Coordinates of C-alpha atoms in Angstrom, one line a residue:
M156 CA -19.0 12.3 -14.3
S157 CA -16.7 9.7 -15.5
G158 CA -14.8 9.0 -18.8
L159 CA -12.4 11.2 -20.5
P160 CA -12.2 14.9 -19.9
E161 CA -15.1 17.0 -21.6
T162 CA -13.4 20.4 -20.3
D163 CA -10.4 22.2 -21.4
E164 CA -9.3 23.6 -17.9
V165 CA -9.6 22.7 -14.3
D166 CA -8.5 24.4 -11.1
I167 CA -7.0 21.4 -9.2
L168 CA -5.9 17.9 -11.2
L169 CA -5.3 14.8 -9.2
I170 CA -3.4 12.4 -11.1
G171 CA -3.7 8.8 -10.0
G172 CA -6.7 6.5 -9.1
G173 CA -5.6 5.6 -5.8
V174 CA -6.2 6.2 -2.0
A175 CA -3.9 9.2 -2.2
A176 CA -5.7 10.8 -5.0
A177 CA -9.1 10.4 -3.2
G178 CA -8.0 11.3 -0.1
A179 CA -6.9 14.9 -1.6
A180 CA -10.4 15.0 -3.5
E181 CA -12.1 14.4 0.0
E182 CA -9.9 16.8 1.4
L183 CA -10.3 19.5 -0.9
R184 CA -14.0 19.7 -0.2
R185 CA -13.9 19.4 3.5
Q186 CA -11.6 22.4 3.6
G187 CA -14.4 24.2 1.7
F188 CA -12.5 24.6 -1.7
R189 CA -15.0 25.4 -4.4
G190 CA -13.2 25.2 -7.3
S191 CA -13.2 22.7 -10.1
V192 CA -11.5 19.3 -8.9
A193 CA -10.5 16.4 -11.4
L194 CA -9.3 12.8 -10.9
A195 CA -7.4 11.3 -14.1
T196 CA -6.6 7.8 -13.8
R197 CA -5.9 5.0 -16.2
E198 CA -7.9 2.4 -14.4
S199 CA -11.3 1.8 -15.4
D200 CA -12.6 1.7 -11.7
P201 CA -13.1 4.8 -9.3
P202 CA -10.3 4.7 -6.2
Y203 CA -10.6 1.6 -4.0
Y204 CA -8.9 -0.3 -1.2
R205 CA -6.4 -2.4 -2.6
F206 CA -5.3 -4.1 0.8
Y207 CA -8.7 -6.1 0.5
L208 CA -7.6 -7.9 -2.8
T209 CA -5.1 -10.3 -1.0
K210 CA -7.8 -11.1 1.4
D211 CA -11.6 -10.9 1.6
Y212 CA -11.5 -10.5 -2.1
L213 CA -9.5 -13.2 -3.4
R214 CA -11.4 -15.8 -0.8
G215 CA -14.7 -14.4 -2.4
G216 CA -15.9 -12.6 0.8
I217 CA -16.5 -9.4 -0.8
A218 CA -17.4 -8.2 -4.1
S219 CA -15.5 -5.3 -6.0
D220 CA -18.2 -2.4 -5.2
D221 CA -17.3 -3.0 -1.8
L222 CA -13.4 -2.2 -2.3
A223 CA -14.7 1.5 -3.4
V224 CA -13.4 4.2 -1.4
H225 CA -16.2 6.4 -2.1
S226 CA -20.0 5.8 -3.4
P227 CA -20.6 6.7 -7.2
E228 CA -23.0 9.2 -5.4
W229 CA -20.1 10.9 -3.5
W230 CA -18.1 11.8 -6.4
Q231 CA -21.3 13.6 -8.1
D232 CA -22.5 15.1 -4.8
N233 CA -19.1 16.7 -4.2
D234 CA -18.6 17.8 -7.9
V235 CA -15.2 15.9 -8.3
Q236 CA -14.7 14.8 -11.9
L237 CA -13.9 11.3 -12.3
W238 CA -11.7 10.7 -15.6
L239 CA -11.6 6.8 -16.1
R240 CA -9.3 5.3 -18.6
A241 CA -7.4 8.5 -19.0
P242 CA -3.9 8.1 -18.1
V243 CA -2.1 11.5 -18.4
L244 CA 0.3 11.0 -21.2
A245 CA 2.5 14.4 -20.7
L246 CA 2.7 17.2 -18.3
D247 CA 3.9 20.6 -19.4
L248 CA 5.0 22.2 -16.5
E249 CA 5.7 25.5 -17.6
A250 CA 2.2 25.8 -19.5
R251 CA 0.6 23.9 -16.5
T252 CA -1.2 21.6 -19.3
A253 CA -1.9 18.0 -19.2
R254 CA -2.3 15.5 -22.3
I255 CA -4.7 13.1 -21.9
G256 CA -5.7 11.4 -24.9
R257 CA -6.0 13.8 -27.6
R258 CA -7.0 16.7 -25.4
S259 CA -4.9 19.3 -23.7
V260 CA -6.2 20.3 -20.5
R261 CA -5.1 23.2 -18.4
W262 CA -4.6 23.0 -14.7
G263 CA -3.6 25.5 -12.0
K264 CA -2.4 23.0 -9.3
A265 CA -1.7 19.5 -9.7
L266 CA -0.8 16.4 -7.3
L267 CA 1.4 13.5 -8.8
A268 CA -0.2 10.2 -6.7
T269 CA 0.8 7.7 -9.7
G270 CA 1.4 5.0 -7.1
A271 CA 3.6 2.0 -8.2
N272 CA 4.0 -0.9 -10.4
V273 CA 4.7 -4.6 -9.2
R274 CA 8.5 -5.6 -9.2
L275 CA 8.3 -8.4 -12.0
L276 CA 10.0 -11.8 -11.3
D277 CA 13.5 -11.8 -13.3
C278 CA 14.3 -15.8 -14.0
P279 CA 13.8 -18.0 -17.0
G280 CA 10.1 -18.9 -17.4
A281 CA 8.7 -16.0 -15.2
S282 CA 6.6 -15.1 -18.3
L283 CA 4.9 -18.6 -18.3
R284 CA 1.1 -18.8 -18.1
G285 CA -0.1 -19.3 -14.6
V286 CA 2.1 -16.6 -13.4
H287 CA 0.2 -13.8 -11.5
Y288 CA 0.8 -10.7 -10.0
L289 CA -1.5 -8.8 -7.4
R290 CA -2.3 -5.1 -7.8
T291 CA -5.5 -4.4 -9.0
T292 CA -9.1 -6.2 -9.0
W293 CA -8.7 -7.7 -12.5
N294 CA -5.1 -9.3 -10.8
A295 CA -7.2 -10.9 -8.5
D296 CA -10.0 -12.0 -10.6
D297 CA -7.7 -13.7 -13.0
L298 CA -5.7 -15.3 -9.8
R299 CA -9.2 -16.4 -8.4
K300 CA -10.2 -18.1 -11.7
D301 CA -6.8 -20.1 -11.9
L302 CA -7.3 -21.0 -8.1
Q303 CA -10.5 -22.8 -9.3
T304 CA -8.7 -25.7 -11.0
A305 CA -5.4 -25.2 -9.1
R306 CA -4.0 -28.2 -6.6
D307 CA -0.3 -26.6 -6.0
A308 CA 1.0 -23.1 -5.7
V309 CA 3.8 -21.4 -4.9
V310 CA 4.1 -17.8 -3.7
V311 CA 7.2 -16.0 -4.5
G312 CA 8.4 -13.4 -2.0
G313 CA 8.1 -12.4 1.7
S314 CA 6.3 -9.2 1.7
F315 CA 2.9 -8.3 2.9
I316 CA 1.2 -9.1 -0.3
A317 CA 3.2 -12.5 -0.4
A318 CA 2.1 -13.7 3.2
E319 CA -1.3 -12.4 3.0
T320 CA -2.1 -14.4 -0.4
A321 CA -0.2 -17.5 0.8
A322 CA -2.9 -17.8 3.7
S323 CA -5.8 -16.7 1.4
M324 CA -5.0 -19.5 -1.1
A325 CA -4.4 -22.2 1.6
A326 CA -7.8 -21.2 3.1
L327 CA -9.3 -21.9 -0.5
G328 CA -8.0 -25.3 -0.2
V329 CA -4.8 -25.0 -2.5
R330 CA -1.3 -26.7 -1.5
T331 CA 0.6 -23.6 -0.9
S332 CA 4.4 -23.0 -0.8
M333 CA 5.9 -19.6 0.1
V334 CA 9.6 -19.0 -1.0
F335 CA 11.8 -15.9 -0.3
P336 CA 15.4 -15.1 0.4
E337 CA 15.0 -13.6 4.1
S338 CA 14.9 -15.7 7.4
A339 CA 11.4 -15.3 8.0
P340 CA 8.4 -13.7 6.4
L341 CA 8.1 -10.1 6.9
A342 CA 11.5 -10.0 8.6
R343 CA 12.6 -7.0 6.3
S344 CA 9.5 -5.0 7.2
L345 CA 8.5 -5.9 10.5
G346 CA 11.7 -7.9 12.2
V347 CA 12.9 -11.4 12.4
P348 CA 10.9 -11.8 16.1
V349 CA 7.7 -10.6 14.4
G350 CA 8.4 -12.5 11.2
G351 CA 8.6 -15.7 13.2
I352 CA 5.2 -15.4 14.6
V353 CA 3.9 -14.8 11.0
E354 CA 5.7 -17.7 9.9
D355 CA 4.1 -20.1 12.7
E356 CA 0.6 -19.0 11.9
L357 CA 1.1 -19.5 7.9
S358 CA 2.4 -22.9 8.8
R359 CA -0.6 -23.5 10.8
L360 CA -2.5 -22.6 8.2
G361 CA -1.0 -25.1 5.9
V362 CA 1.3 -23.0 4.3
A363 CA 4.8 -24.8 3.4
V364 CA 7.4 -21.8 4.2
R365 CA 10.7 -22.0 2.9
G366 CA 12.7 -19.0 4.2
S367 CA 16.3 -18.3 3.0
S368 CA 15.5 -19.9 -0.6
I369 CA 15.7 -18.3 -4.2
V370 CA 13.9 -18.7 -7.0
K371 CA 16.2 -19.7 -9.9
S372 CA 13.7 -20.9 -12.6
L373 CA 10.1 -21.9 -13.5
R374 CA 9.6 -24.6 -15.9
G375 CA 6.6 -25.4 -18.2
D376 CA 5.5 -25.9 -21.6
D377 CA 2.9 -22.8 -22.2
R378 CA 2.0 -22.9 -18.5
V379 CA 4.2 -23.4 -15.4
F380 CA 4.3 -26.6 -13.5
T381 CA 7.6 -26.2 -11.7
V382 CA 9.5 -23.6 -9.3
V383 CA 13.1 -24.9 -9.3
L384 CA 15.1 -23.0 -6.5
A385 CA 18.6 -22.4 -6.1
D386 CA 19.3 -25.3 -4.2
G387 CA 18.0 -27.7 -6.7
T388 CA 14.6 -28.3 -4.9
E389 CA 11.7 -28.4 -7.3
L390 CA 8.2 -27.6 -6.2
R391 CA 5.2 -28.4 -8.1
A392 CA 2.8 -25.4 -9.0
D393 CA -0.4 -25.0 -11.4
V394 CA -0.1 -21.3 -9.9
V395 CA 2.5 -19.1 -8.9
V396 CA 2.0 -15.8 -7.1
V397 CA 5.1 -13.2 -7.3
G398 CA 5.0 -10.5 -4.3
V399 CA 8.5 -9.3 -4.3
G400 CA 7.6 -5.5 -4.1
A401 CA 6.7 -2.8 -6.4
R402 CA 8.4 0.3 -7.9
P403 CA 7.3 3.7 -7.7
E404 CA 5.5 4.8 -11.1
V405 CA 7.5 7.7 -12.1
T406 CA 7.3 7.6 -15.9
L407 CA 5.2 10.8 -16.1
A408 CA 7.5 12.6 -13.7
K409 CA 10.7 11.7 -15.7
R410 CA 8.9 12.8 -18.7
S411 CA 8.0 16.2 -17.1
R412 CA 11.7 16.3 -15.7
L413 CA 10.7 16.4 -12.1
P414 CA 13.7 15.7 -10.1
L415 CA 14.0 12.1 -8.8
G416 CA 15.3 10.8 -5.5
A417 CA 17.8 8.0 -4.1
T418 CA 14.6 5.5 -3.5
G419 CA 13.3 6.2 -7.0
G420 CA 10.5 8.3 -6.0
V421 CA 9.5 12.3 -6.9
L422 CA 11.7 14.4 -4.7
C423 CA 9.2 16.5 -2.3
D424 CA 10.1 18.9 0.6
A425 CA 8.7 18.6 3.9
T426 CA 5.1 19.8 2.8
L427 CA 4.6 17.3 -0.2
R428 CA 5.7 20.2 -2.9
T429 CA 7.9 18.7 -5.8
G430 CA 10.4 20.7 -7.6
H431 CA 7.7 22.5 -9.2
G432 CA 5.8 25.3 -7.4
H433 CA 2.5 24.2 -8.5
V434 CA 2.9 20.3 -8.3
W435 CA 2.7 17.9 -5.3
A436 CA 3.1 14.3 -4.8
A437 CA 1.5 11.9 -2.4
G438 CA 1.7 7.9 -1.7
D439 CA 4.1 5.4 -3.2
V440 CA 5.6 8.0 -5.7
C441 CA 6.6 10.3 -2.9
E442 CA 10.1 10.6 -1.8
F443 CA 9.8 13.6 1.0
D444 CA 11.9 15.2 3.4
S445 CA 10.7 13.9 6.9
I446 CA 11.4 15.9 9.8
R447 CA 10.8 12.9 12.2
H448 CA 13.2 10.5 10.2
G449 CA 15.9 13.3 9.7
R450 CA 16.1 12.2 6.0
R451 CA 14.4 11.5 2.8
V452 CA 11.9 8.8 3.1
R453 CA 9.4 6.8 0.9
I454 CA 6.6 4.9 2.4
E455 CA 4.6 2.4 0.6
H456 CA 1.1 1.9 2.7
D457 CA -2.3 2.8 2.0
R458 CA -3.0 4.5 5.2
V459 CA 0.2 6.8 4.5
A460 CA -0.9 7.3 1.0
T461 CA -4.3 8.4 2.3
A462 CA -2.7 11.0 5.0
Q463 CA -0.1 12.2 2.3
G464 CA -3.4 12.9 -0.2
R465 CA -5.1 14.9 2.4
H466 CA -1.8 16.7 3.6
A467 CA -1.2 17.6 0.3
A468 CA -4.6 19.3 -0.4
R469 CA -4.4 21.3 2.3
A470 CA -0.7 22.2 1.2
M471 CA -2.5 23.3 -2.2
L472 CA -4.7 25.4 -0.6
G473 CA -2.2 27.4 1.3
S474 CA -1.1 25.4 4.2
D475 CA 3.1 25.4 4.8
A476 CA 2.7 23.0 7.5
P477 CA 5.4 19.8 7.2
F478 CA 3.9 16.4 6.8
D479 CA 4.3 15.5 10.7
T480 CA 2.5 12.0 11.0
Y481 CA 3.8 8.6 12.7
P482 CA 3.6 5.9 10.0
Y483 CA 1.0 3.3 10.8
F484 CA 0.8 -0.3 9.0
W485 CA -1.5 -2.8 9.5
T486 CA -1.7 -6.6 7.9
T487 CA -4.0 -9.4 8.5
I488 CA -2.7 -13.0 7.8
G489 CA -5.5 -15.5 7.5
E490 CA -8.5 -14.9 9.8
D491 CA -6.3 -15.1 13.5
L492 CA -3.5 -13.1 13.0
H493 CA -3.7 -9.2 13.2
I494 CA -0.8 -6.9 13.2
D495 CA -0.7 -3.3 13.6
V496 CA 2.7 -1.4 13.6
L497 CA 3.3 2.3 14.6
A498 CA 6.9 3.1 14.0
L499 CA 9.0 5.4 12.0
D500 CA 11.2 2.5 11.0
A501 CA 10.6 -0.8 11.3
P502 CA 12.5 -3.0 11.6
A503 CA 15.2 -0.6 13.2
D504 CA 18.2 -1.5 15.3
E505 CA 16.7 -3.0 18.0
V506 CA 13.2 -5.3 17.9
T507 CA 12.6 -6.5 21.4
P508 CA 9.3 -8.0 23.1
L509 CA 7.7 -5.8 25.1
D510 CA 6.7 -7.0 28.7
P511 CA 3.0 -5.8 29.1
T512 CA 3.0 -6.1 32.8
A513 CA 5.8 -3.3 32.6
H514 CA 3.8 -1.3 30.5
R515 CA 0.2 -1.2 31.5
E516 CA -0.1 2.2 30.5
L517 CA 0.0 0.9 26.6
L518 CA -2.8 -1.8 27.4
P519 CA -6.2 -1.8 26.1
R520 CA -9.0 -1.0 28.5
Q521 CA -10.6 -4.2 27.3
P522 CA -8.6 -7.5 26.9
K523 CA -8.4 -8.7 23.7
R524 CA -8.8 -12.5 23.1
S525 CA -5.7 -14.5 24.0
G526 CA -5.4 -17.2 21.1
G527 CA -8.6 -18.9 21.7
T528 CA -9.7 -19.4 17.9
G529 CA -6.2 -21.2 17.4
G530 CA -4.2 -18.2 16.5
P531 CA -1.5 -16.4 18.3
A532 CA -1.7 -14.9 21.7
P533 CA -1.7 -11.3 21.9
A534 CA 2.2 -10.0 22.0
A535 CA 3.9 -6.7 21.6
F536 CA 7.4 -5.5 20.2
R537 CA 9.0 -2.5 20.7
Y538 CA 11.2 -0.8 17.9
G539 CA 14.4 1.0 18.8
A540 CA 17.5 3.0 17.1
G541 CA 20.3 3.9 19.4
G542 CA 18.4 3.2 22.4
E543 CA 15.5 5.4 21.7
T544 CA 12.0 3.9 21.0
V545 CA 10.9 4.5 17.7
G546 CA 7.7 2.5 17.3
Y547 CA 5.9 -0.6 18.4
A548 CA 4.1 -3.5 16.9
S549 CA 1.2 -5.3 18.3
I550 CA 0.0 -8.6 17.6
N551 CA -3.8 -9.3 18.0
G552 CA -4.4 -6.5 19.9
A553 CA -1.9 -6.6 22.6
L554 CA -1.7 -2.9 22.7
S555 CA -4.0 -0.2 22.5
L556 CA -3.4 1.9 19.5
Q557 CA -4.4 5.2 21.1
A558 CA -2.2 4.7 24.1
V559 CA 0.7 4.4 21.7
Q560 CA -0.1 7.0 19.7
R561 CA -0.4 8.9 22.9
E562 CA 3.2 7.8 23.9
L563 CA 5.0 8.4 20.7
T564 CA 3.5 11.7 20.3
R565 CA 4.9 12.6 24.2
V566 CA 8.0 11.2 23.6
R567 CA 8.9 12.5 20.0
G568 CA 6.4 15.1 19.3
A569 CA 5.0 13.6 16.1
G570 CA 1.4 13.9 15.2
V571 CA -0.5 10.5 14.4
L572 CA -2.7 9.1 11.4
P573 CA -5.9 10.2 12.0
E574 CA -8.9 7.4 12.7
E575 CA -10.5 5.8 9.6
K576 CA -12.1 2.7 8.7
P577 CA -9.1 0.2 7.7

């Protein structure tokens, strides 16, 4: 079923159209739950993988149907109702009802998985035509259309999205610059040593990388044509793509008076239950008590969101186990740089190169390529805090992820994210 709700009651309501809600739906049926399940989302498409938007999808290598988490038949076969273009406008926590359009739907339990919204560029000219953000398929479609006639582009930000998008636009033949305040791209999330490898690869792909740079303004009449930096540098730009992070979408949570945490997410306990006994949260919006970090954290990544959705589903069915998985992150920059990270905190206090010859137990059984296609050679890094290992980064298959998972589980006792197709 798709479209607006045609029922007045549902046992479990999944609020959000991302991988967290999709993971919850899948896990509920996998655990044998036979009650009614509905997924309500403001989007017009069923849940899809967003991490391909900046890569294969932007370059035209795959179609929108290839992004789908599940086929249309899966939703029907598993009797999960899909309510598309159906944003939940209000939650009455006491009555356990949700207002969707003009209909009030009663629910037994609910999952809040509303994701995040992009952070907007805050400077003069930010609203000019030609300025893009990349969060949805239609964002990517609009950008791809603009790139067909663009000669020069500027990517603002040093994030995953920014680096991936810059590499893709350069591959499409657009002269691309990337500007950000950090010393290296991804330095804030992966550390300066890994960021240096990313910068070298972006430069090799033809991206003009400008670290330690701040955008002062955008200039144009109706449409952007210049990006002005704080040092006075002016960059020609037919297209500007902004990738400066995201904010958790907590509008519904605020309306429902669910408590929020320091990072702006919905406060949850270690099981991902919110301040209301019949509501859980998962994904970008979830700020939970992490027994491994020893504090409340909020993690923005698709793999973690999927795992949290599955965990919340089990919690709804009676499990009181804490969410206890080691965060796994990955990115691909262009065709020749793949980075895998298993780490509690990255970067931590210490980011140091790892000598593979001294850690043969972490190496893959079959050696990976050594940069023969022109990309970076395999390399590995250790993340540490107070002398304690908290994670690893693997460049181009330098480490075996299975071996790293076993090592981290042995050292810290944490579970790991389940194997799944990226």
